[in-house]
Amino acid sequence: MPVDHPVVAEDQRLRRDADRPGDRGARDLYQKRPPVPARSAGVAAPHMRTWTRLGACAAAIAALAGCATQTSSTVTVSGTSLTIYASNPPGVPGSQDVLDAERLALKQAGSSAGSFTLRFVSLSQKPSDNARTAIQDSKAVAYLGELSPGDSSGTLGITNDQDLLQVTPTDTAIALTQSSPAVQGAPNNYYEQLKTYGRTFARVVPSGVAEARAQASQMRTLGVRKLYVADDGSDYGKAIANAVSQDASTDGITVTHGSASASAVSASGADALFYGAAAGARATAQTLFGAVNEGQNPRLKLFAPSALDSSSLASSLASTKAQLYVSEPGFLSSSLSKAAKQQFTSPFEAAYGHAPSPEAIFGYEAMSAVLAVLREAGSQANNRSRVVHDFFAIKNRPSVVGTYSINSQGDTSISPFVFSRLVRGTLVPYKFVQASP
């Protein structure tokens, strides 16, 4: 299991190569503590095992009356050391900058929260393995991940099973926090212990709901009149395609749904195409956009969500005259606040020798927000339920991404996006948009 060394006073240097082998010493046992205020739960998901639960409905009572609401259960870390895990799976564009931004935030804030020493551990396996490693550590108090839109659907149930706060820096997938007619049962069906612990997943990045509004607004600005919408069949793709369809229709754009086929797009008479797809469908997006542009309608405007923001997609269209527009959460340099430049951008460049990737600022804020919550929790920073409760209680927090609050679903109140367009085989950022709430 690759881990970082503990981040303590004698080890405050920034490290580019943080993953080092660690030991698997004996785990401390969880301790029981008084319950904290209950969190929104919803409908229970299928049960998995948990290690410590307090106040669960007794079986006999449950048989007679049932358990209609979340129980007062809690998991508490013993000792004076707390661990924050970060998921850094291979092959995710910009992931190293996100991880480095998280390290920077921890270094700036210090290595302690009250009487607790903080350790930071990065995990470089696939997302589900990373999450399982985190919950096997009785010292874990928070998990930062995942990075690719939609990947959190495979990990939030794992962390929820042990009441471990999960904060994603960059996963915008709608169904993780909100219901969608395109994804049956979401988000409740992602949770393993929703009835026991309530929601334990949150994000500092705007969701796909806000991204869909930004997309529809940009389509209207670019003069789109008839939109063809297709998706890759993933929960992420279906949900954002549905949201874009609804918002575009509300904005007066005629919307047609269909398969991801160049001939179907051409037959529809649409002047724009939106393809909702996860990162795993980038090859399909390249084929679809290329075929539409070259063989069917080179004047067709092409729109893609943040999961498809990649150099490979852009380069595949380099020899064409494709009008491609891609949205991504973030900021243009000119739209960053003075505080963001002073606290994050300049220190990042000084520490790592290059400008941060667009997504890195959300990694910085994910860590900063978790650290603020741990410090506010004080002597209860080792109580996982308290940590989750306090994160969901964030209100009007000033930060490098702006002043925001976290709602009961785990979503942020701000929606900064950047649109990029294809210029000679490269996606070039050109417009900053604050999506409407």
Coordinates of C-alpha atoms in Angstrom, one line a residue:
M1 CA 0.0 0.0 0.0
P2 CA 1.7 3.2 -1.1
V3 CA 1.6 6.0 1.5
D4 CA 3.2 9.3 2.4
H5 CA 5.3 9.7 5.5
P6 CA 3.3 11.5 8.3
V7 CA 3.2 15.2 7.7
V8 CA 4.5 16.4 11.0
A9 CA 6.6 19.4 12.2
E10 CA 9.9 17.8 11.2
D11 CA 8.7 16.9 7.7
Q12 CA 7.1 20.0 6.2
R13 CA 8.8 20.0 2.8
L14 CA 6.7 19.6 -0.3
R15 CA 7.3 16.3 -2.1
R16 CA 6.8 15.6 -5.8
D17 CA 7.1 11.8 -5.4
A18 CA 5.0 11.2 -2.4
D19 CA 4.0 7.5 -2.8
R20 CA 6.3 5.3 -0.7
P21 CA 5.7 1.9 0.8
G22 CA 4.5 1.9 4.3
D23 CA 3.9 -0.7 7.0
R24 CA 0.7 -2.4 7.9
G25 CA 1.0 -2.2 11.7
A26 CA -1.7 -3.1 14.1
R27 CA -4.9 -1.0 13.9
D28 CA -6.3 0.9 16.8
L29 CA -9.9 0.0 17.7
Y30 CA -12.7 2.5 17.2
Q31 CA -14.1 4.1 20.3
K32 CA -17.7 5.1 21.0
R33 CA -18.6 8.7 21.5
P34 CA -21.9 10.6 22.0
P35 CA -23.9 11.1 18.7
V36 CA -23.8 14.3 16.8
P37 CA -26.7 16.0 15.1
A38 CA -28.4 13.8 12.5
R39 CA -27.8 14.3 8.8
S40 CA -30.1 14.0 5.9
A41 CA -30.5 10.3 5.0
G42 CA -33.2 9.5 2.5
V43 CA -34.0 5.9 1.6
A44 CA -31.7 3.2 2.9
A45 CA -29.4 1.4 0.5
P46 CA -28.5 -2.4 0.8
H47 CA -26.6 -3.2 4.0
M48 CA -22.9 -3.9 4.3
R49 CA -20.9 -4.6 7.4
T50 CA -19.8 -1.7 9.7
W51 CA -17.4 -1.9 12.6
T52 CA -19.1 0.4 15.2
R53 CA -22.8 1.6 15.3
L54 CA -24.6 3.1 18.2
G55 CA -28.3 3.7 18.7
A56 CA -29.5 1.4 15.8
C57 CA -33.1 0.3 16.1
A58 CA -33.3 -3.0 17.9
A59 CA -34.4 -5.8 15.8
A60 CA -37.6 -6.4 17.7
I61 CA -38.6 -2.8 17.6
A62 CA -37.8 -2.6 13.9
A63 CA -40.0 -5.5 13.2
L64 CA -42.9 -3.7 14.9
A65 CA -42.3 -0.1 13.9
G66 CA -39.5 0.1 11.5
C67 CA -36.7 2.6 11.3
A68 CA -37.9 5.6 9.4
T69 CA -35.0 7.8 9.9
Q70 CA -31.2 7.8 10.2
T71 CA -30.0 6.4 13.5
S72 CA -27.6 8.1 15.9
S73 CA -24.5 6.1 15.0
T74 CA -20.9 7.3 15.0
V75 CA -17.4 6.1 14.4
T76 CA -14.6 7.7 16.4
V77 CA -10.8 7.4 15.8
S78 CA -8.7 6.6 18.9
G79 CA -5.4 8.2 19.7
T80 CA -4.0 11.6 18.6
S81 CA -3.2 10.9 14.9
L82 CA -5.7 11.5 12.1
T83 CA -5.2 10.5 8.5
I84 CA -6.5 12.3 5.4
Y85 CA -6.4 10.1 2.3
A86 CA -6.3 11.3 -1.3
S87 CA -7.2 9.2 -4.3
N88 CA -4.8 9.7 -7.2
P89 CA -5.5 6.8 -9.7
P90 CA -3.3 6.5 -12.8
G91 CA -4.2 8.0 -16.1
V92 CA -6.3 11.0 -15.0
P93 CA -5.3 14.3 -16.7
G94 CA -4.2 16.9 -14.2
S95 CA -4.2 14.5 -11.3
Q96 CA -0.7 15.3 -10.2
D97 CA -1.4 19.0 -9.9
V98 CA -4.5 18.3 -7.9
L99 CA -2.5 16.2 -5.5
D100 CA 0.3 18.8 -5.3
A101 CA -2.3 21.5 -4.6
E102 CA -3.7 19.4 -1.7
R103 CA -0.2 19.0 -0.3
L104 CA 0.3 22.8 -0.6
A105 CA -2.9 23.5 1.3
L106 CA -1.8 21.2 4.1
K107 CA 1.7 22.7 4.3
Q108 CA 0.3 26.2 4.5
A109 CA -2.2 25.3 7.2
G110 CA 0.1 23.2 9.3
S111 CA 0.2 19.6 10.3
S112 CA -2.2 19.6 13.2
A113 CA -5.8 20.2 14.2
G114 CA -6.1 21.0 17.8
S115 CA -4.4 18.2 19.8
F116 CA -4.4 15.9 16.7
T117 CA -1.4 15.3 14.4
L118 CA -2.4 15.1 10.7
R119 CA -1.0 12.6 8.2
F120 CA -1.6 12.9 4.5
V121 CA -1.6 9.7 2.4
S122 CA -1.9 9.5 -1.4
L123 CA -3.2 6.3 -3.0
S124 CA -2.4 5.4 -6.6
Q125 CA -4.5 2.3 -7.4
K126 CA -7.9 2.2 -9.0
P127 CA -10.6 4.3 -7.2
S128 CA -12.4 1.4 -5.5
D129 CA -9.1 0.0 -4.2
N130 CA -8.1 3.4 -2.9
A131 CA -11.4 3.8 -1.0
R132 CA -11.1 0.3 0.5
T133 CA -7.6 1.1 1.7
A134 CA -8.8 4.3 3.4
I135 CA -11.6 2.6 5.3
Q136 CA -9.3 -0.2 6.5
D137 CA -7.3 2.5 8.4
S138 CA -8.9 3.2 11.8
K139 CA -7.1 6.5 11.8
A140 CA -8.8 7.8 8.6
V141 CA -10.9 10.9 9.0
A142 CA -11.4 12.1 5.4
Y143 CA -11.0 10.9 1.9
L144 CA -10.3 13.3 -1.0
G145 CA -11.5 11.8 -4.3
E146 CA -12.4 11.0 -7.1
L147 CA -11.1 13.1 -10.0
S148 CA -12.8 11.8 -13.2
P149 CA -16.5 12.7 -13.5
G150 CA -18.6 9.7 -12.5
D151 CA -15.8 7.7 -10.8
S152 CA -17.2 8.6 -7.3
S153 CA -20.2 6.3 -7.9
G154 CA -17.9 3.4 -7.3
T155 CA -16.4 4.7 -4.1
L156 CA -18.9 6.8 -2.1
G157 CA -20.7 3.7 -1.0
I158 CA -17.4 2.2 0.4
T159 CA -16.6 5.3 2.4
N160 CA -20.2 5.7 3.5
D161 CA -20.1 2.2 5.0
Q162 CA -17.7 3.5 7.6
D163 CA -19.1 7.0 8.0
L164 CA -15.9 8.5 6.4
L165 CA -16.2 12.0 4.8
Q166 CA -15.6 11.9 1.1
V167 CA -14.9 15.2 -0.7
T168 CA -14.3 15.2 -4.4
P169 CA -12.3 18.0 -5.9
T170 CA -13.5 17.5 -9.5
D171 CA -16.2 14.9 -9.9
T172 CA -19.2 16.8 -11.3
A173 CA -21.6 13.8 -11.9
I174 CA -25.1 14.9 -11.2
A175 CA -26.5 11.6 -9.9
L176 CA -24.0 11.5 -7.0
T177 CA -25.9 14.1 -5.1
Q178 CA -29.2 14.8 -6.9
S179 CA -32.0 12.7 -8.4
S180 CA -32.1 12.5 -12.2
P181 CA -34.9 11.0 -14.4
A182 CA -32.1 9.5 -16.4
V183 CA -30.6 7.5 -13.5
Q184 CA -33.0 5.4 -11.6
G185 CA -32.6 5.3 -7.8
A186 CA -29.8 7.8 -7.7
P187 CA -28.3 9.1 -5.5
N188 CA -29.6 6.9 -2.7
N189 CA -28.7 3.6 -4.4
Y190 CA -25.0 4.6 -4.3
Y191 CA -24.9 4.6 -0.5
E192 CA -24.3 1.4 1.5
Q193 CA -25.3 2.8 5.0
L194 CA -27.5 5.8 4.1
K195 CA -30.0 5.0 6.8
T196 CA -27.4 4.6 9.5
Y197 CA -25.0 7.5 8.6
G198 CA -26.9 9.7 6.2
R199 CA -24.9 11.3 3.3
T200 CA -21.2 11.4 3.7
F201 CA -20.2 12.6 0.1
A202 CA -19.8 16.2 -0.8
R203 CA -17.9 18.3 -3.4
V204 CA -16.3 21.7 -3.7
V205 CA -16.7 21.7 -7.5
P206 CA -20.0 22.6 -9.1
S207 CA -22.2 19.7 -10.3
G208 CA -23.3 18.8 -13.8
V209 CA -26.6 20.5 -13.1
A210 CA -24.8 23.9 -13.1
E211 CA -22.6 22.7 -16.0
A212 CA -25.8 22.0 -18.1
R213 CA -27.1 25.5 -17.4
A214 CA -23.7 26.9 -18.5
Q215 CA -23.8 24.8 -21.7
A216 CA -27.3 25.8 -22.6
S217 CA -26.4 29.5 -22.0
Q218 CA -23.4 29.2 -24.3
M219 CA -25.4 27.4 -27.0
R220 CA -27.9 30.3 -27.0
T221 CA -25.1 32.8 -27.2
L222 CA -23.6 31.0 -30.2
G223 CA -26.9 31.0 -32.0
V224 CA -27.9 27.3 -31.7
R225 CA -31.5 26.8 -32.8
K226 CA -31.8 23.0 -33.0
L227 CA -29.8 20.7 -30.8
Y228 CA -29.2 16.9 -31.2
V229 CA -28.4 15.2 -27.9
A230 CA -26.8 11.8 -27.5
D231 CA -25.0 10.0 -24.6
D232 CA -22.7 7.0 -23.9
G233 CA -25.2 5.1 -21.7
S234 CA -23.2 5.8 -18.5
D235 CA -24.9 7.3 -15.4
Y236 CA -22.7 10.4 -15.9
G237 CA -23.5 10.7 -19.6
K238 CA -27.2 10.1 -19.3
A239 CA -27.7 12.5 -16.5
I240 CA -25.8 15.4 -18.0
A241 CA -27.4 14.8 -21.4
N242 CA -30.8 14.9 -19.8
A243 CA -30.0 18.1 -17.9
V244 CA -28.6 19.8 -21.1
S245 CA -31.7 18.8 -23.0
Q246 CA -34.0 20.3 -20.4
D247 CA -32.1 23.6 -20.0
A248 CA -31.7 24.0 -23.8
S249 CA -35.4 23.4 -24.3
T250 CA -36.2 26.0 -21.5
D251 CA -34.0 28.5 -23.4
G252 CA -36.0 28.1 -26.6
I253 CA -33.8 25.6 -28.4
T254 CA -35.5 22.7 -30.2
V255 CA -34.0 19.5 -28.8
T256 CA -33.9 16.0 -30.5
H257 CA -32.6 12.9 -28.7
G258 CA -31.0 10.0 -30.5
S259 CA -28.2 7.6 -30.9
A260 CA -24.5 8.5 -31.1
S261 CA -24.6 8.1 -34.9
A262 CA -23.3 10.6 -37.4
S263 CA -26.0 9.7 -39.9
A264 CA -28.7 10.2 -37.3
V265 CA -27.3 13.6 -36.3
S266 CA -27.3 14.6 -40.0
A267 CA -30.8 13.4 -40.6
S268 CA -32.1 15.4 -37.6
G269 CA -31.3 18.7 -39.3
A270 CA -29.7 20.0 -36.1
D271 CA -27.2 22.8 -36.1
A272 CA -25.5 21.6 -32.9
L273 CA -24.6 18.3 -31.2
F274 CA -24.1 17.7 -27.5
Y275 CA -22.5 14.3 -26.5
G276 CA -22.8 13.4 -22.9
A277 CA -20.1 10.9 -22.1
A278 CA -17.7 9.8 -19.4
A279 CA -13.9 9.8 -19.8
G280 CA -14.0 6.1 -20.8
A281 CA -15.9 7.1 -24.0
R282 CA -13.4 9.6 -25.3
A283 CA -12.6 7.3 -28.2
T284 CA -16.2 7.1 -29.2
A285 CA -16.5 10.9 -28.9
Q286 CA -13.5 11.3 -31.3
T287 CA -15.1 9.0 -33.8
L288 CA -18.5 10.6 -33.6
F289 CA -17.3 14.2 -33.7
G290 CA -14.9 13.3 -36.5
A291 CA -17.5 11.6 -38.6
V292 CA -20.1 14.3 -38.1
N293 CA -17.6 17.0 -39.0
E294 CA -16.0 15.4 -42.0
G295 CA -18.8 13.4 -43.6
Q296 CA -22.1 15.0 -42.6
N297 CA -22.1 18.7 -41.6
P298 CA -18.8 20.6 -41.1
R299 CA -20.7 23.6 -39.9
L300 CA -22.3 21.7 -37.0
K301 CA -21.3 23.1 -33.6
L302 CA -20.0 20.4 -31.3
F303 CA -20.5 20.5 -27.5
A304 CA -18.9 18.3 -24.8
P305 CA -18.9 18.2 -21.0
S306 CA -15.8 18.3 -18.7
A307 CA -15.3 14.5 -18.8
L308 CA -14.3 14.8 -22.5
D309 CA -11.9 17.8 -21.9
S310 CA -8.8 16.1 -23.2
S311 CA -5.9 16.8 -25.5
S312 CA -6.6 13.5 -27.4
L313 CA -10.1 14.6 -28.4
A314 CA -8.7 18.0 -29.6
S315 CA -5.8 16.5 -31.5
S316 CA -8.1 14.0 -33.2
L317 CA -9.9 16.9 -34.8
A318 CA -6.8 18.9 -35.7
S319 CA -7.1 18.4 -39.4
T320 CA -10.7 19.4 -39.5
K321 CA -12.6 22.7 -39.2
A322 CA -14.7 21.4 -36.3
Q323 CA -16.4 24.0 -34.1
L324 CA -15.8 22.2 -30.8
Y325 CA -16.8 23.8 -27.4
V326 CA -15.9 22.1 -24.1
S327 CA -16.9 23.2 -20.6
E328 CA -14.9 22.6 -17.4
P329 CA -15.2 23.9 -13.9
G330 CA -12.6 26.5 -13.1
F331 CA -11.4 30.0 -13.9
L332 CA -9.5 32.0 -16.4
S333 CA -6.4 33.7 -15.1
S334 CA -8.2 37.0 -15.4
S335 CA -11.2 35.8 -13.4
L336 CA -9.2 34.6 -10.4
S337 CA -9.5 36.7 -7.3
K338 CA -6.5 38.5 -5.8
A339 CA -6.7 36.2 -2.8
A340 CA -6.7 33.1 -5.1
K341 CA -3.5 34.3 -6.8
Q342 CA -1.8 35.2 -3.5
Q343 CA -2.8 32.1 -1.6
F344 CA -2.8 29.5 -4.3
T345 CA -1.5 30.3 -7.8
S346 CA 1.7 32.1 -6.9
P347 CA 2.7 29.7 -4.1
F348 CA 2.0 26.7 -6.4
E349 CA 4.2 28.1 -9.1
A350 CA 7.0 28.8 -6.6
A351 CA 6.7 25.3 -5.1
Y352 CA 6.4 23.3 -8.3
G353 CA 7.9 25.4 -11.0
H354 CA 4.9 25.7 -13.3
A355 CA 1.4 27.1 -13.4
P356 CA -1.3 24.8 -11.9
S357 CA -3.7 23.0 -14.1
P358 CA -7.3 24.3 -14.1
E359 CA -8.6 21.6 -11.8
A360 CA -5.8 22.0 -9.2
I361 CA -7.5 24.9 -7.5
F362 CA -10.4 22.6 -6.5
G363 CA -7.9 20.2 -4.9
Y364 CA -6.5 23.0 -2.9
E365 CA -9.9 24.0 -1.7
A366 CA -11.0 20.5 -0.9
M367 CA -8.1 20.1 1.4
S368 CA -8.4 23.6 2.9
A369 CA -12.1 23.0 3.6
V370 CA -11.5 19.7 5.3
L371 CA -8.7 21.2 7.5
A372 CA -11.0 24.1 8.5
V373 CA -13.7 21.6 9.5
L374 CA -11.2 19.5 11.5
R375 CA -10.0 22.6 13.4
E376 CA -13.5 23.8 14.1
A377 CA -14.5 20.4 15.5
G378 CA -11.7 20.7 18.1
S379 CA -11.7 17.8 20.5
Q380 CA -14.2 16.0 18.3
A381 CA -12.1 16.1 15.1
N382 CA -11.6 12.4 15.6
N383 CA -15.4 11.8 15.4
R384 CA -16.3 11.0 11.8
S385 CA -19.9 11.9 12.2
R386 CA -19.0 15.3 13.6
V387 CA -16.6 15.9 10.7
V388 CA -19.3 15.0 8.1
H389 CA -21.9 17.1 9.9
D390 CA -19.6 20.1 10.1
F391 CA -18.6 19.9 6.4
F392 CA -22.3 19.8 5.4
A393 CA -22.8 22.8 7.7
I394 CA -20.3 25.0 5.8
K395 CA -21.9 28.4 5.3
N396 CA -20.5 31.5 3.5
R397 CA -16.9 30.1 3.5
P398 CA -14.4 32.6 1.9
S399 CA -12.0 30.6 -0.3
V400 CA -9.8 30.7 -3.3
V401 CA -12.8 29.6 -5.4
G402 CA -15.1 32.2 -4.0
T403 CA -17.4 32.4 -1.0
Y404 CA -19.7 29.4 -0.9
S405 CA -21.9 27.2 1.2
I406 CA -22.5 23.4 1.1
N407 CA -26.2 22.3 1.0
S408 CA -27.8 19.2 2.5
Q409 CA -27.1 17.3 -0.7
G410 CA -23.4 18.0 -0.5
D411 CA -23.3 20.5 -3.4
T412 CA -21.6 23.8 -3.4
S413 CA -23.4 27.1 -4.0
I414 CA -21.1 28.5 -6.6
S415 CA -20.7 27.5 -10.3
P416 CA -17.6 28.8 -12.0
F417 CA -17.0 27.4 -15.5
V418 CA -14.6 27.9 -18.3
F419 CA -15.3 27.2 -22.0
S420 CA -12.6 26.2 -24.4
R421 CA -12.8 26.0 -28.2
L422 CA -10.8 24.1 -30.7
V423 CA -8.0 26.1 -32.3
R424 CA -5.6 24.1 -34.6
G425 CA -5.9 20.9 -32.7
T426 CA -5.8 22.5 -29.2
L427 CA -8.5 23.4 -26.8
V428 CA -8.0 27.0 -25.9
P429 CA -9.9 28.5 -22.9
Y430 CA -11.7 31.7 -24.0
K431 CA -14.7 32.4 -21.8
F432 CA -15.5 32.4 -18.0
V433 CA -19.1 31.8 -17.0
Q434 CA -20.7 31.8 -13.5
A435 CA -23.7 29.5 -14.1
S436 CA -27.0 30.7 -12.7
P437 CA -28.1 29.1 -9.4

